mmCIF file of C-alpha atoms in Angstrom:
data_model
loop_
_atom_site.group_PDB
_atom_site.id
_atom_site.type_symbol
_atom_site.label_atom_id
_atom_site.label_comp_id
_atom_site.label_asym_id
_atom_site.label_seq_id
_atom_site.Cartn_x
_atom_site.Cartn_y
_atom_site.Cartn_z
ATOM 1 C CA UNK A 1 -2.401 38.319 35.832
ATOM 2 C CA UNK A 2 -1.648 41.037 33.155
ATOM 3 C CA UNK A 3 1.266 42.616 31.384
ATOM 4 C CA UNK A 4 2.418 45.475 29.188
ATOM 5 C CA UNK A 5 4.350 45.255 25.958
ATOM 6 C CA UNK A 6 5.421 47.785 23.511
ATOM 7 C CA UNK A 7 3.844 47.803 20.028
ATOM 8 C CA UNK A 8 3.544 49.614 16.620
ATOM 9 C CA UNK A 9 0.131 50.269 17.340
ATOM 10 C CA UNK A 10 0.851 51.433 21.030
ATOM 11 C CA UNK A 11 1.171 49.672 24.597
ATOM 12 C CA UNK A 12 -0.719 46.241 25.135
ATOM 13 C CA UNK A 13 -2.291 45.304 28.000
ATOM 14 C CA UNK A 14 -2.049 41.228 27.816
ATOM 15 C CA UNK A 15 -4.344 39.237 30.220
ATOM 16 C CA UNK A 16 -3.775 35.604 31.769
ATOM 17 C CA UNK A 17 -6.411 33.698 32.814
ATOM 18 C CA UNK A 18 -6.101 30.063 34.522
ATOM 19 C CA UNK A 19 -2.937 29.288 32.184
ATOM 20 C CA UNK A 20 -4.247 30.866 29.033
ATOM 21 C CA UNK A 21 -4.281 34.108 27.820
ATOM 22 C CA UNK A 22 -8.019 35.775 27.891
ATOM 23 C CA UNK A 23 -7.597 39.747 26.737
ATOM 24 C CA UNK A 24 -5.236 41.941 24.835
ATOM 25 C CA UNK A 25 -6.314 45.169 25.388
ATOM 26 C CA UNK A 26 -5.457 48.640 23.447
ATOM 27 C CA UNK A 27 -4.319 51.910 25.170
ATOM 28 C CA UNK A 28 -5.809 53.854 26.609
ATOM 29 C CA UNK A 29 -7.258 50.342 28.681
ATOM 30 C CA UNK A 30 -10.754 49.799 29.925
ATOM 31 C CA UNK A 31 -11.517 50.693 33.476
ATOM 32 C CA UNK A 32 -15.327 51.082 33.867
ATOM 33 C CA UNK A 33 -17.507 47.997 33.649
ATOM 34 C CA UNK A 34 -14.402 45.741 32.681
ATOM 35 C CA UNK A 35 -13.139 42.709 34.370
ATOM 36 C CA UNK A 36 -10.309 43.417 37.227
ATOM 37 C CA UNK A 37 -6.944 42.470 34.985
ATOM 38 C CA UNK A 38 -5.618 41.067 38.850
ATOM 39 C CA UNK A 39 -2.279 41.579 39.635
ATOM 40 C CA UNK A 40 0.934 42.517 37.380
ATOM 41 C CA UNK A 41 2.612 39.512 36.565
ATOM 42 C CA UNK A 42 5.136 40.045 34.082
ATOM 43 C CA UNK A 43 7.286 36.772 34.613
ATOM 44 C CA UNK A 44 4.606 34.563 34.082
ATOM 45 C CA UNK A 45 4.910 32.047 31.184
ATOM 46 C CA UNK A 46 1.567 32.231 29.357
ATOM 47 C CA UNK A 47 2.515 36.602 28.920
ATOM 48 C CA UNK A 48 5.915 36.187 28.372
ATOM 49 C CA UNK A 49 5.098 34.084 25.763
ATOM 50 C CA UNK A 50 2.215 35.548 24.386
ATOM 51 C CA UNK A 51 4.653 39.117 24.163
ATOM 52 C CA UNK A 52 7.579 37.119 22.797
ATOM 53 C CA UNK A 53 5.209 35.731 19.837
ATOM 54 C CA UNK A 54 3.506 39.672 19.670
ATOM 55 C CA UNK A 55 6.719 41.199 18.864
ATOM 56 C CA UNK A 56 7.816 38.802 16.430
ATOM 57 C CA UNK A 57 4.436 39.117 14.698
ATOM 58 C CA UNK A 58 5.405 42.641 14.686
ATOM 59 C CA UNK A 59 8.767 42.291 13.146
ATOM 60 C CA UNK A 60 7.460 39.950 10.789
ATOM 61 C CA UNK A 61 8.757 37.051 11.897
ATOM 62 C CA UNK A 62 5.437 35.363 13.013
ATOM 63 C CA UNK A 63 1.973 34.363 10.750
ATOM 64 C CA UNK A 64 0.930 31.635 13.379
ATOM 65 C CA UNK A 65 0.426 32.520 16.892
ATOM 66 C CA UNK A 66 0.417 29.244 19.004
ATOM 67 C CA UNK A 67 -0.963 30.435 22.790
ATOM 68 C CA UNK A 68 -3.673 28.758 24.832
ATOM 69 C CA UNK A 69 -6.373 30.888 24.258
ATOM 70 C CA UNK A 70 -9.687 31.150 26.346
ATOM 71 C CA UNK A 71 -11.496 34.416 25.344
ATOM 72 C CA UNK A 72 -15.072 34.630 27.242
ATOM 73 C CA UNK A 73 -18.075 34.892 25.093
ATOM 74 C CA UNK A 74 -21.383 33.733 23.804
ATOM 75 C CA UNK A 75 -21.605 30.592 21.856
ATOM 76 C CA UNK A 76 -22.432 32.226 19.120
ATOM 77 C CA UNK A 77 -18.731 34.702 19.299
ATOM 78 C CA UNK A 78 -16.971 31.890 20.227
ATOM 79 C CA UNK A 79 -18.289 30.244 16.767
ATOM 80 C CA UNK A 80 -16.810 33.606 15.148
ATOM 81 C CA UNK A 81 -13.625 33.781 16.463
ATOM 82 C CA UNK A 82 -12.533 30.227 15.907
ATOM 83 C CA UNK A 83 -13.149 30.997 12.148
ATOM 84 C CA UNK A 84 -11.560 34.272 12.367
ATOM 85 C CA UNK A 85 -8.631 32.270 13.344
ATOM 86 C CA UNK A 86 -9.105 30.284 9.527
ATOM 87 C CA UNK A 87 -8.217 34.067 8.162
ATOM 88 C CA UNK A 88 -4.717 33.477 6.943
ATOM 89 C CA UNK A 89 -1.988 35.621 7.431
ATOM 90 C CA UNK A 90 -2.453 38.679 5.092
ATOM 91 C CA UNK A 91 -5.728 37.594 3.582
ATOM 92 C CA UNK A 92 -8.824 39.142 4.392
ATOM 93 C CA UNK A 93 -12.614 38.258 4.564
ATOM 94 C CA UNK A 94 -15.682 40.019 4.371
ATOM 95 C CA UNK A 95 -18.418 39.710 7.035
ATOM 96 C CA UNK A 96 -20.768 38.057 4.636
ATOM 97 C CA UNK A 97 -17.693 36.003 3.767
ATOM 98 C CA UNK A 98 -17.626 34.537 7.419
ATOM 99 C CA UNK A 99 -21.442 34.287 7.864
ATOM 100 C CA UNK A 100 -21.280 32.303 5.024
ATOM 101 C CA UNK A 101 -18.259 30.130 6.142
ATOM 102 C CA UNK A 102 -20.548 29.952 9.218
ATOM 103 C CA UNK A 103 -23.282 28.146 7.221
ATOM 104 C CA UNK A 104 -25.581 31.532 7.801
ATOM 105 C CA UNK A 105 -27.123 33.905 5.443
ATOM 106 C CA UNK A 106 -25.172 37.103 4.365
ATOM 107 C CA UNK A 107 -28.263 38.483 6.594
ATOM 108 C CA UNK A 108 -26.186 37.255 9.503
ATOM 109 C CA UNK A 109 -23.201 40.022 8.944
ATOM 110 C CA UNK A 110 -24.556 42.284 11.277
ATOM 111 C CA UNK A 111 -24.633 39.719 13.718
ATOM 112 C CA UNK A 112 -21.079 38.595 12.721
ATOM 113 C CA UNK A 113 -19.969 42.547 13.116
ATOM 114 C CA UNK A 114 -20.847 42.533 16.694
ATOM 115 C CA UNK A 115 -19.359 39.221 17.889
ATOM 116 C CA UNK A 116 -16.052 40.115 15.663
ATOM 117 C CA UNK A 117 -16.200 43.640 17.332
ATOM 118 C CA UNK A 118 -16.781 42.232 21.064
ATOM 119 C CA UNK A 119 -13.612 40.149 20.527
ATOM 120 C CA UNK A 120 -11.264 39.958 23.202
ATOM 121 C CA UNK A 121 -8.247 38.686 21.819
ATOM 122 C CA UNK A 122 -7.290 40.957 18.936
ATOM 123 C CA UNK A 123 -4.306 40.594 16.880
ATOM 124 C CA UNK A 124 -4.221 36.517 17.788
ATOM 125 C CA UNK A 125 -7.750 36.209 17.129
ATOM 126 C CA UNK A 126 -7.023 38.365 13.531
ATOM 127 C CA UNK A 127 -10.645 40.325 13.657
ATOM 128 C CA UNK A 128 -8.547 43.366 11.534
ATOM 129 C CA UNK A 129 -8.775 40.623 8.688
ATOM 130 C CA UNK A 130 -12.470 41.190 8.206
ATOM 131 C CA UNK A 131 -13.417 43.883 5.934
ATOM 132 C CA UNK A 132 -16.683 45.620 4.646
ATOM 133 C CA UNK A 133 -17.951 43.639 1.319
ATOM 134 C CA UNK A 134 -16.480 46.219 -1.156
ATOM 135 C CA UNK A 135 -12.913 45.673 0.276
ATOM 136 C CA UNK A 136 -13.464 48.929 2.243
ATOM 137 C CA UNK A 137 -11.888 49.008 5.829
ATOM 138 C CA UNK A 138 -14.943 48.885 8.450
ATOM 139 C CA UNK A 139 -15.259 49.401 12.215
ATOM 140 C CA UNK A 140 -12.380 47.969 14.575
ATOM 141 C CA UNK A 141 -12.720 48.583 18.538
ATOM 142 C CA UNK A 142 -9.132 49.714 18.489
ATOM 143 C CA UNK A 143 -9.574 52.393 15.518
ATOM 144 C CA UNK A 144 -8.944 51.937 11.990
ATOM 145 C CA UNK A 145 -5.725 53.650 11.887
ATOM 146 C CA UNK A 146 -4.422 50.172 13.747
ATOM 147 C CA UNK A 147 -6.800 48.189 11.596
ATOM 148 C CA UNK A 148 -4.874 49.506 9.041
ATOM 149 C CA UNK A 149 -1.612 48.976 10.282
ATOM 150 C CA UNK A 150 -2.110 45.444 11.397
ATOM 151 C CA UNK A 151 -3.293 45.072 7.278
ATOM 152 C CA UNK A 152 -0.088 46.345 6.426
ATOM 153 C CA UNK A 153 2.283 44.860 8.573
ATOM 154 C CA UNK A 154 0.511 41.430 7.222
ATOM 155 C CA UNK A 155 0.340 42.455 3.059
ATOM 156 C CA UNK A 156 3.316 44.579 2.794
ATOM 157 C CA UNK A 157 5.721 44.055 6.040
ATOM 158 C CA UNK A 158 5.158 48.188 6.507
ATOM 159 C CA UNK A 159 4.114 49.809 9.493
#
């Protein structure tokens, strides 16, 4: 089941999947290739929820999320999102940073890149919290103009 909710960095497509919540998707939304969303189901608990604790991350009101979570992955990206999830709230890591935390070589950033990239939970899963090594603001599948404004909604309560 899926839903929509309004956001400062545009419409969200949120995803259930067998009680947990599995994708959060930017606009414009994936068609080609990606897995059927099913149907619209915008009473169900796990969304409402999950759009209740989006828009008070939002407002500012939120550093925590607390959903069930079950993004689909490798081994390997699971591994990097749970420590993406050890990023606190307006902090920020590097990729060699979470290699590292990973017990890998800062050889393995690349490697961290793609899983943190490939994530399917953004904002909950906080991949905008990883940065390039010189505190420069690197890749983000939903554009570094929201990277950015995620950053500052979390380090200065601006949009």
């Amino acid at each position: 089941m899926w839903t929509e909710t309004e956001s400062p960095i545009g419409p969200l497509r949120l995803v259930e999947r067998d009680g947990a919540l599995s994708a959060v998707e930017f606009s414009p939304y994936p068609e080609a290739g990606a897995p059927d969303p099913g149907e619209r189901g915008d009473d169900h608990p796990v969304l409402v929820e999950a759009a209740r604790q989006l828009a008070a991350y939002f407002n500012g009101e939120l550093r925590d999320f607390d959903l069930p979570l079950a993004p689909v992955g490798s081994d390997f990206q699971q591994r990097v999102w749970a420590q993406l999830r050890t990023i606190g709230y307006g902090e920020t890591a590097s990729y060699g940073e979470v290699a590292r935390a990973l017990g890998m070589t800062h050889a393995a950033s690349r490697a961290v890149g793609l899983a943190n990239g490939r994530n399917p939970i953004p904002v909950v899963i906080p991949c905008h919290r990883v940065i390039g090594a010189n505190g420069t603001l690197t890749g983000y599948a939903g554009g570094l103009e929201r990277k950015q404004v995620l950053l500052g909604i979390e380090q200065d309560g601006l949009f």
